[in-house]
Short mmCIF file of C-alpha atoms (C1' of nucleotides) in Angstrom, two decimals:
data_model
loop_
_atom_site.label_atom_id
_atom_site.label_comp_id
_atom_site.label_asym_id
_atom_site.label_seq_id
_atom_site.Cartn_x
_atom_site.Cartn_y
_atom_site.Cartn_z
CA UNK Q 145 96.00 110.09 113.56
CA UNK Q 146 97.12 109.27 109.29
CA UNK Q 147 98.48 111.15 106.13
CA UNK Q 148 97.20 110.65 102.88
CA UNK Q 149 97.60 111.54 99.15
CA UNK Q 150 94.68 111.98 97.59
CA UNK Q 151 94.50 113.52 93.17
CA UNK Q 152 92.32 115.18 90.78
CA UNK Q 153 92.34 116.90 87.52
CA UNK Q 154 92.55 121.27 88.33
CA UNK Q 155 90.93 120.92 85.63
CA UNK Q 156 88.06 119.23 86.94
CA UNK Q 157 88.52 120.38 90.46
CA UNK Q 158 92.30 121.95 92.09
CA UNK Q 159 93.30 123.22 94.75
CA UNK Q 160 91.86 126.71 94.54
CA UNK Q 161 88.20 124.88 93.77
CA UNK Q 162 88.49 123.98 97.03
CA UNK Q 163 90.32 127.14 98.66
CA UNK Q 164 86.49 128.63 97.12
CA UNK Q 165 84.25 126.72 98.07
CA UNK Q 166 85.90 125.88 101.54
CA UNK Q 167 84.50 122.11 101.96
CA UNK Q 168 83.57 119.54 99.40
CA UNK Q 169 82.88 115.45 99.08
CA UNK Q 170 84.72 114.07 97.90
CA UNK Q 171 83.24 111.27 95.00
CA UNK Q 172 83.31 109.46 92.01
CA UNK Q 173 85.61 106.90 93.55
CA UNK Q 174 85.03 103.44 92.12
CA UNK Q 175 87.40 101.97 92.41
CA UNK Q 176 88.39 99.65 95.75
CA UNK Q 177 91.14 99.66 97.46
CA UNK Q 178 90.78 103.44 97.04
CA UNK Q 179 87.31 103.11 98.77
CA UNK Q 180 88.86 100.64 100.99
CA UNK Q 181 90.79 103.65 102.49
CA UNK Q 182 87.92 105.95 102.95
CA UNK Q 183 85.60 103.36 104.18
CA UNK Q 184 87.10 101.98 106.49
CA UNK Q 185 90.39 103.90 107.04
CA UNK Q 186 90.23 107.88 107.26
CA UNK Q 187 89.20 109.71 110.60
CA UNK Q 188 88.02 113.13 110.76
CA UNK Q 189 91.26 115.36 111.72
CA UNK Q 190 93.67 113.06 109.69
CA UNK Q 191 95.98 115.13 106.99
CA UNK Q 192 95.94 115.16 103.21
CA UNK Q 193 97.88 116.09 100.67
CA UNK Q 194 96.54 117.26 97.68
CA UNK Q 195 97.99 116.21 93.86
CA UNK Q 196 96.89 117.61 90.60
CA UNK Q 197 97.38 115.21 88.25
CA UNK Q 198 97.00 115.98 84.70
CA UNK Q 199 98.71 119.07 84.44
CA UNK Q 200 101.18 120.71 84.41
CA UNK Q 201 103.15 120.99 86.11
CA UNK Q 202 101.40 117.44 87.49
CA UNK Q 203 102.39 117.52 91.80
CA UNK Q 204 101.85 118.41 95.13
CA UNK Q 205 99.55 121.59 95.56
CA UNK Q 206 98.44 121.84 98.52
CA UNK Q 207 96.88 120.32 101.69
CA UNK Q 208 93.51 119.64 103.16
CA UNK Q 209 91.99 117.83 106.37
CA UNK Q 210 89.38 115.26 106.04
CA UNK Q 211 86.42 116.86 107.46
CA UNK Q 212 84.00 113.79 107.85
CA UNK Q 213 84.37 110.64 107.33
CA UNK Q 214 82.64 107.72 105.47
CA UNK Q 215 79.63 108.13 104.23
CA UNK Q 216 77.32 106.74 101.45
CA UNK Q 217 79.06 108.58 97.86
CA UNK Q 218 74.76 109.02 96.59
CA UNK Q 219 76.07 110.20 93.17
CA UNK Q 220 76.13 106.25 92.61
CA UNK Q 221 72.38 106.16 92.37
CA UNK Q 222 71.73 108.61 90.49
CA UNK Q 223 70.90 108.04 87.00
CA UNK Q 224 71.79 111.29 85.19
CA UNK Q 225 75.12 110.95 87.04
CA UNK Q 226 78.96 110.21 85.26
CA UNK Q 227 79.22 107.88 87.96
CA UNK Q 228 75.60 105.88 88.18
CA UNK Q 229 76.28 102.46 89.88
CA UNK Q 230 73.19 100.32 89.33
CA UNK Q 231 74.60 97.37 91.46
CA UNK Q 232 75.12 100.40 93.96
CA UNK Q 233 71.92 99.90 95.88
CA UNK Q 234 70.59 102.56 99.03
CA UNK Q 235 70.28 99.12 101.08
CA UNK Q 236 73.90 97.41 100.52
CA UNK Q 237 75.78 100.68 98.67
CA UNK Q 238 78.97 100.25 97.12
CA UNK Q 239 80.45 103.45 97.48
CA UNK Q 240 81.93 105.86 99.66
CA UNK Q 241 83.14 109.45 99.85
CA UNK Q 242 84.65 111.66 103.16
CA UNK Q 243 84.47 115.60 103.16
CA UNK Q 244 88.17 117.71 102.35
CA UNK Q 245 88.05 120.76 104.48
CA UNK Q 246 90.54 123.37 102.57
CA UNK Q 247 93.61 124.03 105.12
CA UNK Q 248 96.03 125.32 102.64
CA UNK Q 249 97.22 126.53 99.15
CA UNK Q 250 101.65 125.93 98.39
CA UNK Q 251 103.07 128.99 96.80
CA UNK Q 252 104.24 126.10 94.33
CA UNK Q 253 103.12 123.47 93.07
CA UNK Q 254 105.55 120.39 94.80
CA UNK Q 255 106.75 119.38 90.88
CA UNK Q 256 106.43 115.11 90.64
CA UNK Q 257 109.79 115.98 88.95
CA UNK Q 258 111.19 116.84 92.70
CA UNK Q 259 109.89 113.95 94.05
CA UNK Q 260 111.20 111.44 91.77
CA UNK Q 261 115.10 113.74 93.02
CA UNK Q 262 114.38 114.05 96.17
CA UNK Q 263 115.82 110.51 98.06
CA UNK Q 264 114.02 111.59 101.58
CA UNK Q 265 110.51 110.93 99.29
CA UNK Q 266 111.48 107.80 97.57
CA UNK Q 267 109.32 106.11 99.15
CA UNK Q 268 105.83 107.51 98.53
CA UNK Q 269 103.52 105.38 96.63
CA UNK Q 270 103.00 108.22 94.09
CA UNK Q 271 105.93 107.42 92.32
CA UNK Q 272 106.21 103.86 92.42
CA UNK Q 273 106.14 102.10 89.27
CA UNK Q 274 102.58 100.99 88.16
CA UNK Q 275 101.02 102.61 90.60
CA UNK Q 276 97.45 104.54 89.40
CA UNK Q 277 95.58 104.83 92.58
CA UNK Q 278 93.78 107.36 93.45
CA UNK Q 279 94.18 107.58 96.97
CA UNK Q 280 97.42 106.48 98.86
CA UNK Q 281 98.79 106.86 102.22
CA UNK Q 282 101.41 108.21 103.52
CA UNK Q 283 103.62 107.84 106.21
CA UNK Q 284 104.33 111.38 108.82
CA UNK Q 285 108.14 110.55 107.63
CA UNK Q 286 107.36 111.95 103.95
CA UNK Q 287 104.42 114.50 105.14
CA UNK Q 288 106.53 116.28 106.93
CA UNK Q 289 109.42 115.89 104.44
CA UNK Q 290 106.96 117.43 101.46
CA UNK Q 291 105.89 120.64 103.60
CA UNK Q 292 109.17 121.33 104.74
CA UNK Q 293 109.99 121.52 100.76
CA UNK Q 294 106.66 123.10 100.92
CA UNK Q 295 107.81 125.79 102.63
CA UNK Q 296 111.46 126.02 101.62
"C1'" DG B 1369 96.61 112.27 71.37
"C1'" DC B 1370 100.05 108.45 72.26
"C1'" DC B 1371 100.24 104.61 75.15
"C1'" DA B 1372 102.18 101.89 79.17
"C1'" DA B 1373 100.43 99.75 82.79
"C1'" DC B 1374 97.07 98.48 85.18
"C1'" DG B 1375 91.48 97.26 86.82
"C1'" DT B 1376 87.20 95.86 85.60
"C1'" DT B 1377 83.74 92.12 83.29
"C1'" DG B 1378 82.33 88.63 81.76
"C1'" DG B 1379 82.02 84.35 79.19
"C1'" DC B 1380 83.45 79.68 79.37
"C1'" DG K 984 88.60 80.55 88.70
"C1'" DC K 985 90.48 81.85 84.29
"C1'" DC K 986 91.85 85.35 80.42
"C1'" DA K 987 90.65 87.57 77.10
"C1'" DA K 988 89.05 92.00 75.20
"C1'" DC K 989 87.81 96.15 77.07
"C1'" DG K 990 88.08 101.11 79.76
"C1'" DT K 991 91.34 104.10 82.91
"C1'" DT K 992 94.42 106.33 84.41
"C1'" DG K 993 97.87 109.65 83.92
"C1'" DG K 994 103.12 110.57 82.44
"C1'" DC K 995 104.31 112.73 78.74
#
DNA sequence: GCCAACGTTGGC
DNA sequence: GCCAACGTTGGC
């Protein structure tokens, strides 16, 4: 089992939205590294930290689970979508997505500031300089510590 | 809204 | 394959 962190802007789609709809396809990822994680490494049942970016405060807002493994992201074939990509064909899809399922909303956001100030979490990709990747792997150690902090 | 730090594109 | 120009991300 693997652990992950996925970013989203709560103004667009946040933990409360996920709680309401229960399940959501994680479409619109247009970065090759992030795509590869979804396509090649994410397995059903993997647990995912839901990170709110561009918000106050920015930080980890809750927990979700991979409910469906990777399949082509259909929004790249939709000319009206802002994620439309003419170079992606049905025969050779370029972009993939997974589906996530709501698990839990933390009582309080575990803020980026707290994460930065927590030594045990200093290895997280999210606090490393220059990492803007919207999907990053998380170690079990980091994951357990995040849950512990969020529950306390 | 600013801007640093990236990633992507495309001409050569 | 290089790299300038451009676009995006995301904290502040």
